[in-house]
Tab-separated table of C-alpha atoms in Angstrom:
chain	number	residue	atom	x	y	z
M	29	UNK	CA	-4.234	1.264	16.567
M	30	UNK	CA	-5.937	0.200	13.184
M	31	UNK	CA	-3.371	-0.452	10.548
M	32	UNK	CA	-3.530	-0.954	6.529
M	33	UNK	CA	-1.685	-3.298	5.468
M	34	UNK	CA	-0.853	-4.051	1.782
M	35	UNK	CA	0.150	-7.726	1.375
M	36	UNK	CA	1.973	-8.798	-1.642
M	37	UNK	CA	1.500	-12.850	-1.905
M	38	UNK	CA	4.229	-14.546	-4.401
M	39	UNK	CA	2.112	-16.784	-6.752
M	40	UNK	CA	4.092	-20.026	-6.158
M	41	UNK	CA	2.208	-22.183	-3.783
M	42	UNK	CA	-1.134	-21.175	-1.777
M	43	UNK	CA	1.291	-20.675	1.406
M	44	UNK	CA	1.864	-17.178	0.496
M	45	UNK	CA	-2.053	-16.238	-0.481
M	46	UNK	CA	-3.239	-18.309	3.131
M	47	UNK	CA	-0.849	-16.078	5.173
M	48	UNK	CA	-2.534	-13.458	4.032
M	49	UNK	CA	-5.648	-14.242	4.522
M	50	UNK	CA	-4.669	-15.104	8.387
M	51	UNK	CA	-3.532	-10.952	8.704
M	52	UNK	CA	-7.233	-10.169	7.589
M	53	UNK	CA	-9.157	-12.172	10.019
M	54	UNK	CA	-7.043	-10.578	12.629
M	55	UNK	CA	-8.714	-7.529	14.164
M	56	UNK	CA	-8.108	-4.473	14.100
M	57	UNK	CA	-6.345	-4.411	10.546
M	58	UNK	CA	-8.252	-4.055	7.205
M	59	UNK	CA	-5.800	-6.076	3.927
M	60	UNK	CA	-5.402	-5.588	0.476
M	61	UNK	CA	-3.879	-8.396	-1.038
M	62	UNK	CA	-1.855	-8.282	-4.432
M	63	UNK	CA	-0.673	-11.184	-6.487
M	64	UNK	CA	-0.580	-12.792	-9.847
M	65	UNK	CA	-3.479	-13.613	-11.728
M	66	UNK	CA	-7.057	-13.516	-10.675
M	67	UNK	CA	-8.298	-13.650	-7.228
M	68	UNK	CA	-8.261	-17.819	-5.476
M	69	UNK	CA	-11.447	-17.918	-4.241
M	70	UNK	CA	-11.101	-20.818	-2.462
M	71	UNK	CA	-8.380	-19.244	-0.361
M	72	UNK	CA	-9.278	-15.808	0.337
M	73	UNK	CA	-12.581	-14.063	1.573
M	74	UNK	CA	-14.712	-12.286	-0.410
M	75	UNK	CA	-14.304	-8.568	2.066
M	76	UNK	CA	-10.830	-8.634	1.302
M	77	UNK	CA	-9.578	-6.322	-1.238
M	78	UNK	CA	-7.870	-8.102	-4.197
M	79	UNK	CA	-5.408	-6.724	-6.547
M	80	UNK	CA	-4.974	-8.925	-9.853
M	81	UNK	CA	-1.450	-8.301	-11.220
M	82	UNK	CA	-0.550	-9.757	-14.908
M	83	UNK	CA	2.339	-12.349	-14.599
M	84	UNK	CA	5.765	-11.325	-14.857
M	85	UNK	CA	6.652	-13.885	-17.573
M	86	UNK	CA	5.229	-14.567	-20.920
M	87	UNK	CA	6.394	-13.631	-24.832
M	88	UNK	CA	6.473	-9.877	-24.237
M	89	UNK	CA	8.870	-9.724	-21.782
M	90	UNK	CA	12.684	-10.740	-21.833
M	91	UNK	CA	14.557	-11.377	-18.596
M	92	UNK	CA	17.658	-8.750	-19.218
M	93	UNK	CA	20.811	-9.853	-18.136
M	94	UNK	CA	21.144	-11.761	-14.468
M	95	UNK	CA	23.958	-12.598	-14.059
M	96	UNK	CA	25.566	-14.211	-10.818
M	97	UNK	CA	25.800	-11.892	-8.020
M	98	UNK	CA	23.231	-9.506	-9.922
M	99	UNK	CA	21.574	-7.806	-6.832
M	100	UNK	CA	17.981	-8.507	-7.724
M	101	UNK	CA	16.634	-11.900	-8.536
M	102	UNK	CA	14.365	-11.268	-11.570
M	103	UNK	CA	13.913	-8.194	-13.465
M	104	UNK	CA	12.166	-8.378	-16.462
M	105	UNK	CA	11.997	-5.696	-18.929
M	106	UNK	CA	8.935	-4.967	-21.460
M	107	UNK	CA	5.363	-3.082	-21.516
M	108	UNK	CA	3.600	-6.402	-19.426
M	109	UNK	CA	6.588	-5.797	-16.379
M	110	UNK	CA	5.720	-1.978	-16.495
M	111	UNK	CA	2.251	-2.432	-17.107
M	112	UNK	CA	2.858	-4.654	-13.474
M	113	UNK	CA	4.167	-1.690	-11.204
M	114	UNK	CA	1.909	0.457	-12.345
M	115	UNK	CA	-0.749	-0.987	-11.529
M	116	UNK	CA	0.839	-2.180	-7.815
M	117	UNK	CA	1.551	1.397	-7.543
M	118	UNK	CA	-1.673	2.634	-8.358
M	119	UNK	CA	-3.439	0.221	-6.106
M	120	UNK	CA	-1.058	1.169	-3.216
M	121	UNK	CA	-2.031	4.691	-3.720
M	122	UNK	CA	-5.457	4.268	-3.806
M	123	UNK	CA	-5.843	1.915	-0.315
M	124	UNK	CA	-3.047	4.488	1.197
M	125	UNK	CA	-1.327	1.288	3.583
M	126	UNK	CA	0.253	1.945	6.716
M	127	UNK	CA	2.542	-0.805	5.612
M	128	UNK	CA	3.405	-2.937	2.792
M	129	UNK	CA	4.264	-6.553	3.539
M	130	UNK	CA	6.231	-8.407	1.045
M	131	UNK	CA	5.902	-12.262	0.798
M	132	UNK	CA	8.303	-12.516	-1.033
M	133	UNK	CA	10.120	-10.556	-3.459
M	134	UNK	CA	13.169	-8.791	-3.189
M	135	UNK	CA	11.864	-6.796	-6.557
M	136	UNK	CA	8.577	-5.547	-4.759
M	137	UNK	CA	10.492	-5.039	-1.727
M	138	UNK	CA	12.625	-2.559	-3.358
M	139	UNK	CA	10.102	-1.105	-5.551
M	140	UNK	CA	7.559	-0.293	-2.138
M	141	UNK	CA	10.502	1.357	-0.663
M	142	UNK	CA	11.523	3.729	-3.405
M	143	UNK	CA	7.793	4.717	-3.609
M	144	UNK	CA	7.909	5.729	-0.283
M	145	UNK	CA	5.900	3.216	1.970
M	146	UNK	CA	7.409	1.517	4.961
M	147	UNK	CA	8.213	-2.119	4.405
M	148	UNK	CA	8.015	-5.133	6.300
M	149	UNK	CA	9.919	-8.169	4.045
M	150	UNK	CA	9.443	-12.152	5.181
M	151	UNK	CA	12.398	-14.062	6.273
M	152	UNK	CA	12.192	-17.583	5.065
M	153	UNK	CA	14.377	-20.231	6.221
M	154	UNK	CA	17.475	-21.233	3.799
M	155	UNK	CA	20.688	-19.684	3.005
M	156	UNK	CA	19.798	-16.464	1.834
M	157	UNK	CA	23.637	-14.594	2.197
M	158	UNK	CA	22.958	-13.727	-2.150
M	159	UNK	CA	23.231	-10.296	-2.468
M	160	UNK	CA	19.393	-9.940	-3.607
M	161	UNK	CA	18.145	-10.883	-0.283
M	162	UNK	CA	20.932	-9.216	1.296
M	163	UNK	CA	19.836	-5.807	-0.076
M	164	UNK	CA	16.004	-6.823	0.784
M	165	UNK	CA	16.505	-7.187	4.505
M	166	UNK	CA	19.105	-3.988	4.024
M	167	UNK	CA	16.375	-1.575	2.816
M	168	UNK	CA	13.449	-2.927	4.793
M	169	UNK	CA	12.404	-1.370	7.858
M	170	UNK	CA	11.359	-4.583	9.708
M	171	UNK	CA	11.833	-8.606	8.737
M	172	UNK	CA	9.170	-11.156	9.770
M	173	UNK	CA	9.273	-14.569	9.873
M	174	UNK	CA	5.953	-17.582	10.730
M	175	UNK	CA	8.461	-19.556	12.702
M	176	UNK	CA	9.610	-18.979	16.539
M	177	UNK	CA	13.332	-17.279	17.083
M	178	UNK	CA	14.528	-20.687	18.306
M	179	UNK	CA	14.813	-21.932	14.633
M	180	UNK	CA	16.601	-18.996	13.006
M	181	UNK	CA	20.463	-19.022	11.856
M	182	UNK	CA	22.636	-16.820	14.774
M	183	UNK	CA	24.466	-15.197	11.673
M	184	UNK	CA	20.875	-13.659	10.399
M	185	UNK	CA	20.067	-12.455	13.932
M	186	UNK	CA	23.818	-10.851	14.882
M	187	UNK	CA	23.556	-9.421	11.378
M	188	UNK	CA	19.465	-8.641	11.550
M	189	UNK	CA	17.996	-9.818	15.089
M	190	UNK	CA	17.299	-5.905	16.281
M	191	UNK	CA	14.605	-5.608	13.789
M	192	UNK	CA	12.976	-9.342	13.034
M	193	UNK	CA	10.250	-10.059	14.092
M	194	UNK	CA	9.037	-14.326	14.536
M	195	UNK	CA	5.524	-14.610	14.568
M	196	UNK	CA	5.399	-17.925	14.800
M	197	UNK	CA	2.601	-20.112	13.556
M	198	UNK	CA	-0.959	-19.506	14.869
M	199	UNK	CA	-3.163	-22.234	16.456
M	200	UNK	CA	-5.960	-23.028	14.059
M	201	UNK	CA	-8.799	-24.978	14.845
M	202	UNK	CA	-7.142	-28.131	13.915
M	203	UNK	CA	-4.357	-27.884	16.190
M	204	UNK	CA	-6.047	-26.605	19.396
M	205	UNK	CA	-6.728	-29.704	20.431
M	206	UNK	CA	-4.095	-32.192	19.270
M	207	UNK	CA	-5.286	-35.961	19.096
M	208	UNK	CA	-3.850	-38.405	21.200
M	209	UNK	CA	-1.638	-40.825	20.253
M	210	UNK	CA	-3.412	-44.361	19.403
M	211	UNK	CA	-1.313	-47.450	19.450
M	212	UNK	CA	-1.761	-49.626	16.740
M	213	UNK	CA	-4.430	-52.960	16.675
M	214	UNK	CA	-1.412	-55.007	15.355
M	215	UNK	CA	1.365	-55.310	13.136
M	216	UNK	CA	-0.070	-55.660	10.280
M	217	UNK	CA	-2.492	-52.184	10.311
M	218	UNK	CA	0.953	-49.642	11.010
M	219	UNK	CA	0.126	-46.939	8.476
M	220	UNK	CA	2.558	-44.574	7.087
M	221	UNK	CA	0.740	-41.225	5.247
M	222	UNK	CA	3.569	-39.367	3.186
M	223	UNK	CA	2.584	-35.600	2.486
M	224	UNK	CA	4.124	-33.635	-0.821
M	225	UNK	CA	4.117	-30.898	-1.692
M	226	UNK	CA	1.775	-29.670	-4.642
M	227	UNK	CA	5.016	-28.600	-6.815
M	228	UNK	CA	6.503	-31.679	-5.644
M	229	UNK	CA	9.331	-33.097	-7.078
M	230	UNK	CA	9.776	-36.724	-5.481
M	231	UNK	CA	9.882	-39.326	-7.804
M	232	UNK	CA	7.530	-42.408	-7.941
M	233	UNK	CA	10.256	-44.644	-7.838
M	234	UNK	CA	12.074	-43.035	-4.306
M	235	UNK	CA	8.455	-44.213	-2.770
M	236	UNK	CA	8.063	-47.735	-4.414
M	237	UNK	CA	11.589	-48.327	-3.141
M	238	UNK	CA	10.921	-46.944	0.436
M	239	UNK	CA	7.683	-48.736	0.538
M	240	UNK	CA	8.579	-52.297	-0.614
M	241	UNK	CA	11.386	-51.868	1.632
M	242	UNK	CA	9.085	-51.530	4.684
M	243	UNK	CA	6.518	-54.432	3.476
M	244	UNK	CA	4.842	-54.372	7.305
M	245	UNK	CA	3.542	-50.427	6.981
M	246	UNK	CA	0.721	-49.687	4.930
M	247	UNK	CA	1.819	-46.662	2.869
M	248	UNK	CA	-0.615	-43.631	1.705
M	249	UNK	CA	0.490	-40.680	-0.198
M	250	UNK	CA	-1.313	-37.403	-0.420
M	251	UNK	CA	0.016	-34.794	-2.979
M	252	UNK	CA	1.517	-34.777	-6.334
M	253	UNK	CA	3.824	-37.101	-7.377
M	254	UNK	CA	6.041	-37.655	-10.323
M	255	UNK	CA	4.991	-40.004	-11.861
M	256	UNK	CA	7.799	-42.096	-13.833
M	257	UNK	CA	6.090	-45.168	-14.498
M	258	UNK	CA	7.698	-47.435	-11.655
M	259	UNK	CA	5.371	-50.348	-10.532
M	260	UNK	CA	3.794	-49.570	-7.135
M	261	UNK	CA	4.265	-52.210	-4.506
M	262	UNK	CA	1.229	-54.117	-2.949
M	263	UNK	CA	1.288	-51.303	0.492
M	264	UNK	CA	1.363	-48.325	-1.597
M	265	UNK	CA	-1.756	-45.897	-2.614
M	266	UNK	CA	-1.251	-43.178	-4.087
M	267	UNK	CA	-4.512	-40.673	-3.224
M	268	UNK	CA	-3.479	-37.913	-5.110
M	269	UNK	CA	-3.980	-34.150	-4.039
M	270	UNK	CA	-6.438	-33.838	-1.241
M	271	UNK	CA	-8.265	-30.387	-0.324
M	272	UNK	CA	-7.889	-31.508	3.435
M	273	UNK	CA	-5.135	-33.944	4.127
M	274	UNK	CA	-5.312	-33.410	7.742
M	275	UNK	CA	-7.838	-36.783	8.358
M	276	UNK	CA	-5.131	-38.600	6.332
M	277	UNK	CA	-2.384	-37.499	8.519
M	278	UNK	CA	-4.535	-37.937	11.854
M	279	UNK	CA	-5.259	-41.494	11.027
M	280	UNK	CA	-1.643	-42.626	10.639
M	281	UNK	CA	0.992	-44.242	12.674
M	282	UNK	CA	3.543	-41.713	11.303
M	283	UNK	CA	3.567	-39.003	9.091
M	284	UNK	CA	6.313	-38.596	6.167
M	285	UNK	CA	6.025	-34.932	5.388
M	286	UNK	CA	8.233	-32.489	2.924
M	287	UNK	CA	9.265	-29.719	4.923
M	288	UNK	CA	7.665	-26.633	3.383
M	289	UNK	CA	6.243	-24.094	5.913
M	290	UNK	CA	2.687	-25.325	4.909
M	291	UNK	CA	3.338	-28.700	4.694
M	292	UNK	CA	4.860	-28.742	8.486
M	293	UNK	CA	2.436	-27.349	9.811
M	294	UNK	CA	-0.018	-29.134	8.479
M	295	UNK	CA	2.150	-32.433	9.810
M	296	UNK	CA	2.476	-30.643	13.464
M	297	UNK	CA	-1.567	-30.494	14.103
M	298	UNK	CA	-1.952	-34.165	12.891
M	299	UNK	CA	-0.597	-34.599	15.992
M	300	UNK	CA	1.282	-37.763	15.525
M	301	UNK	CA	4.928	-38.587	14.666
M	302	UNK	CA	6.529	-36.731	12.233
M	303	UNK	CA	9.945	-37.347	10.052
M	304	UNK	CA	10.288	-34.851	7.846
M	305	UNK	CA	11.936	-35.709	4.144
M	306	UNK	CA	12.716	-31.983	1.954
M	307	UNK	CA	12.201	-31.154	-1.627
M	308	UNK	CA	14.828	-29.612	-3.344
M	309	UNK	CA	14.134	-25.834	-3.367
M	310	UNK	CA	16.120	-22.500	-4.222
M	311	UNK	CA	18.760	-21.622	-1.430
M	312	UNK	CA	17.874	-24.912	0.336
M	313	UNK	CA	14.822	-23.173	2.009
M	314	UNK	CA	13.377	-27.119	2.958
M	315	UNK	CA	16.655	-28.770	3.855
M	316	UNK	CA	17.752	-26.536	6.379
M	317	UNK	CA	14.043	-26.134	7.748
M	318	UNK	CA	14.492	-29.394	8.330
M	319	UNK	CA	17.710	-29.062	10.023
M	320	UNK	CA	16.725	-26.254	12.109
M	321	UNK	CA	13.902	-28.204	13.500
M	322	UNK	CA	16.055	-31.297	14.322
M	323	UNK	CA	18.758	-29.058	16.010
M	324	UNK	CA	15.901	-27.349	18.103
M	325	UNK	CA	12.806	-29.677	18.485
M	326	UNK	CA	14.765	-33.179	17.795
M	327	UNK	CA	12.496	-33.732	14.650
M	328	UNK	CA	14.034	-36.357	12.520
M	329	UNK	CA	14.663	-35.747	8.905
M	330	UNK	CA	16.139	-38.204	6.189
M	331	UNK	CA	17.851	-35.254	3.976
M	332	UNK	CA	16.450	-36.825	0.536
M	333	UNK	CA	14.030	-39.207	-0.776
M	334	UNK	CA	17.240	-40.573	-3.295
M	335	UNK	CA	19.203	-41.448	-0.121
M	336	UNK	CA	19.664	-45.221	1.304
M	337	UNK	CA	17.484	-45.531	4.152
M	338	UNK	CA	16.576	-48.230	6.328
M	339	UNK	CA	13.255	-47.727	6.162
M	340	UNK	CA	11.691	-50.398	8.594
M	341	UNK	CA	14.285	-48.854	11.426
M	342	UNK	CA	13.843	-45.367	10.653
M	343	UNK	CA	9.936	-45.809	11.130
M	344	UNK	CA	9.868	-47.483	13.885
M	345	UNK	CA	12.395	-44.938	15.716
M	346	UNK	CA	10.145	-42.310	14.192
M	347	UNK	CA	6.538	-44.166	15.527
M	348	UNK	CA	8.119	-44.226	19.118
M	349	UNK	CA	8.889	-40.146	19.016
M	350	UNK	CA	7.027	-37.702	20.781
M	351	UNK	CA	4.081	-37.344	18.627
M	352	UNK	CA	3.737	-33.408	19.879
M	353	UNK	CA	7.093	-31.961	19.283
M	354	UNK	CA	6.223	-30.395	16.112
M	355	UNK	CA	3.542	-28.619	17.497
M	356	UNK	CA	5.016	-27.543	20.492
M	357	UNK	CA	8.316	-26.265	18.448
M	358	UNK	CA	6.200	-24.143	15.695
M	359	UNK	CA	2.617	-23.182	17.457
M	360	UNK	CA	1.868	-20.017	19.201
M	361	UNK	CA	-1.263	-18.908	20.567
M	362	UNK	CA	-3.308	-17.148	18.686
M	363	UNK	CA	-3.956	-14.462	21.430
M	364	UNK	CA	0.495	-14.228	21.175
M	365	UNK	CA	0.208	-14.393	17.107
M	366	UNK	CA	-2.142	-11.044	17.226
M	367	UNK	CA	0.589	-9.791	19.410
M	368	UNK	CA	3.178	-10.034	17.590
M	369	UNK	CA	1.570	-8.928	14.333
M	370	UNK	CA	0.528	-5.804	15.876
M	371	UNK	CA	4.346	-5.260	17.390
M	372	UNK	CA	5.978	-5.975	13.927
M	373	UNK	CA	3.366	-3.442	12.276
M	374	UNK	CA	4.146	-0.591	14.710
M	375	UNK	CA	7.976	-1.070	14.799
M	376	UNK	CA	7.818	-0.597	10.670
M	377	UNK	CA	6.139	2.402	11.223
M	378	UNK	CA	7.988	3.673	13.694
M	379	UNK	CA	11.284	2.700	12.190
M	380	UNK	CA	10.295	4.112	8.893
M	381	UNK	CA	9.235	7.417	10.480
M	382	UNK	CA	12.450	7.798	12.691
């Protein structure tokens, strides 16, 4: 079966916007996408429908009264908010989807429902017990999730498990075939590559430390850093944001990664040792990715950049892992990925019919 499928990308990050463009190189389905501001044409094709929706925060709105334990996250009031749904709505009418796929809002979530359309709402690792996400995976008709079923909580699948779906992550080019591990010349040339994330939060001075605390690793950082005017240490380069990291991460003895879902799986098809440090996020999303993927896939994780580490041990226990763990804990074929896509899609619409 062909299926419609309206995707609603949240504007924080690129993850959101690149999972979406995934769905619509899949075949059989045909994707309008709908998110804030104008259309990232460095992220999404040009034959996919785009839906430009003004932001949801700016002078002419005021954010009414959230309080704690308020069941929706953020609801705005004012003519720019309305202005918003109208326009979702409207677009929604016009492409007619077979289902709407929220990533992520518990607002839109809601708002699809009441306007009649089944809904499919993303899981995202975290503790996510508030009542807003409570009531999103209430009132949707399936959940979804890009990781495997091995790294979800049991209390979200006793409570949710009959109706989420885990995609898992799809093989891209860069990951089908895996580079093998290459030992080292010497000492001297061990290279650490640390990945951030772009709305990253690590301070300069957490990676001077860790650096000049490891003085026989050559350290390289790719991503945004805050920069708080600490002196970098001889073996630290900062490189900035890269469009590709990936021949970063390939060439390096280890990679230091921040575990957002982009960011891991990015580190998994570099194919070489991973320890993964998280960001602070809302409802610990990164910390307990990381600790789901240590429980399953023994992936090591230091739980903050601020914490005391022994830095020349923990690398060299990390440089000995398996270098393909991450990989093998996160990747799906892609063959499997259309698979389940296509079984999430027709459970919504079946559940939302029934």
């Amino acid at each position: 079966m062909s299926y419609k499928v309206a995707y609603y990308a949240h504007h924080f990050g690129t993850g959101h916007l690149r999972h979406a463009q995934r769905l619509a190189e899949l075949g059989g389905l045909e994707v309008q996408v709908a998110s804030t501001g104008e259309r990232r044409t460095d992220l999404l094709s040009a034959d996919v429908e785009y839906v430009a929706l003004p932001p949801d925060a700016g002078p002419g709105q005021h954010p009414g009264k959230m309080r704690p334990g308020d069941p929706l996250h953020y609801a705005p009031v004012g003519t720019s908010i309305q202005q918003r749904f109208a326009l979702l709505n409207r677009a929604w009418e016009r492409f007619t989807p077979n289902v709407v796929m929220v990533d992520v809002s518990v607002e839109v979530a809601l708002f699809a429902r009441l306007s009649g359309y089944p809904v499919a709402f993303r899981r995202m690792p975290g503790d996510r017990e508030d009542p807003a996400h409570q009531m999103a995976y209430a009132v949707s008709d399936v959940i979804f999730a890009y990781f495997p079923s091995a790294l979800e909580h049991p209390a979200h699948l006793n409570a949710y498990g009959a109706k989420s779906h885990y995609l898992g992550a799809p093989m891209h080019g860069c990951a089908k075939q895996l580079p093998v591990s290459v030992p080292y010349a010497s000492v001297d040339q061990r290279r650490v590559v640390v990945q951030t994330s772009l709305a990253s939060s690590i301070p300069l001075r957490h990676l001077a430390a860790a650096a000049a605390a490891s003085p026989l690793w050559q350290w390289r950082v790719a991503g945004a850093v805050e920069d708080d005017g600490s002196v970098l240490p001889r073996n630290l380069q900062l490189l900035g944001v890269l469009g590709d990291p990936g021949l970063a991460l390939r060439n390096a003895d280890v990679v230091i990664s921040s575990a957002g879902h982009n960011a891991v799986v990015a580190a998994a098809a570099s194919g070489r040792p991973v320890l993964l440090v998280p960001e602070p996020r809302p409802h610990d999303e990164q910390l307990e990715f990381a600790r789901a993927l240590g429980r399953t896939a023994g992936i090591p994780h230091v739980e903050t950049w601020g914490l005391h580490t022994d830095w020349e041990t923990t690398l060299e226990r990390v440089a000995g892992s398996v270098p393909g763990a991450l990989a093998e804990s996160l990747f799906v074929s892609e063959g499997r990925f259309t698979a389940a896509v296509e079984s999430m899609l027709a459970d919504c619409v079946q559940r939302a019919g029934s």
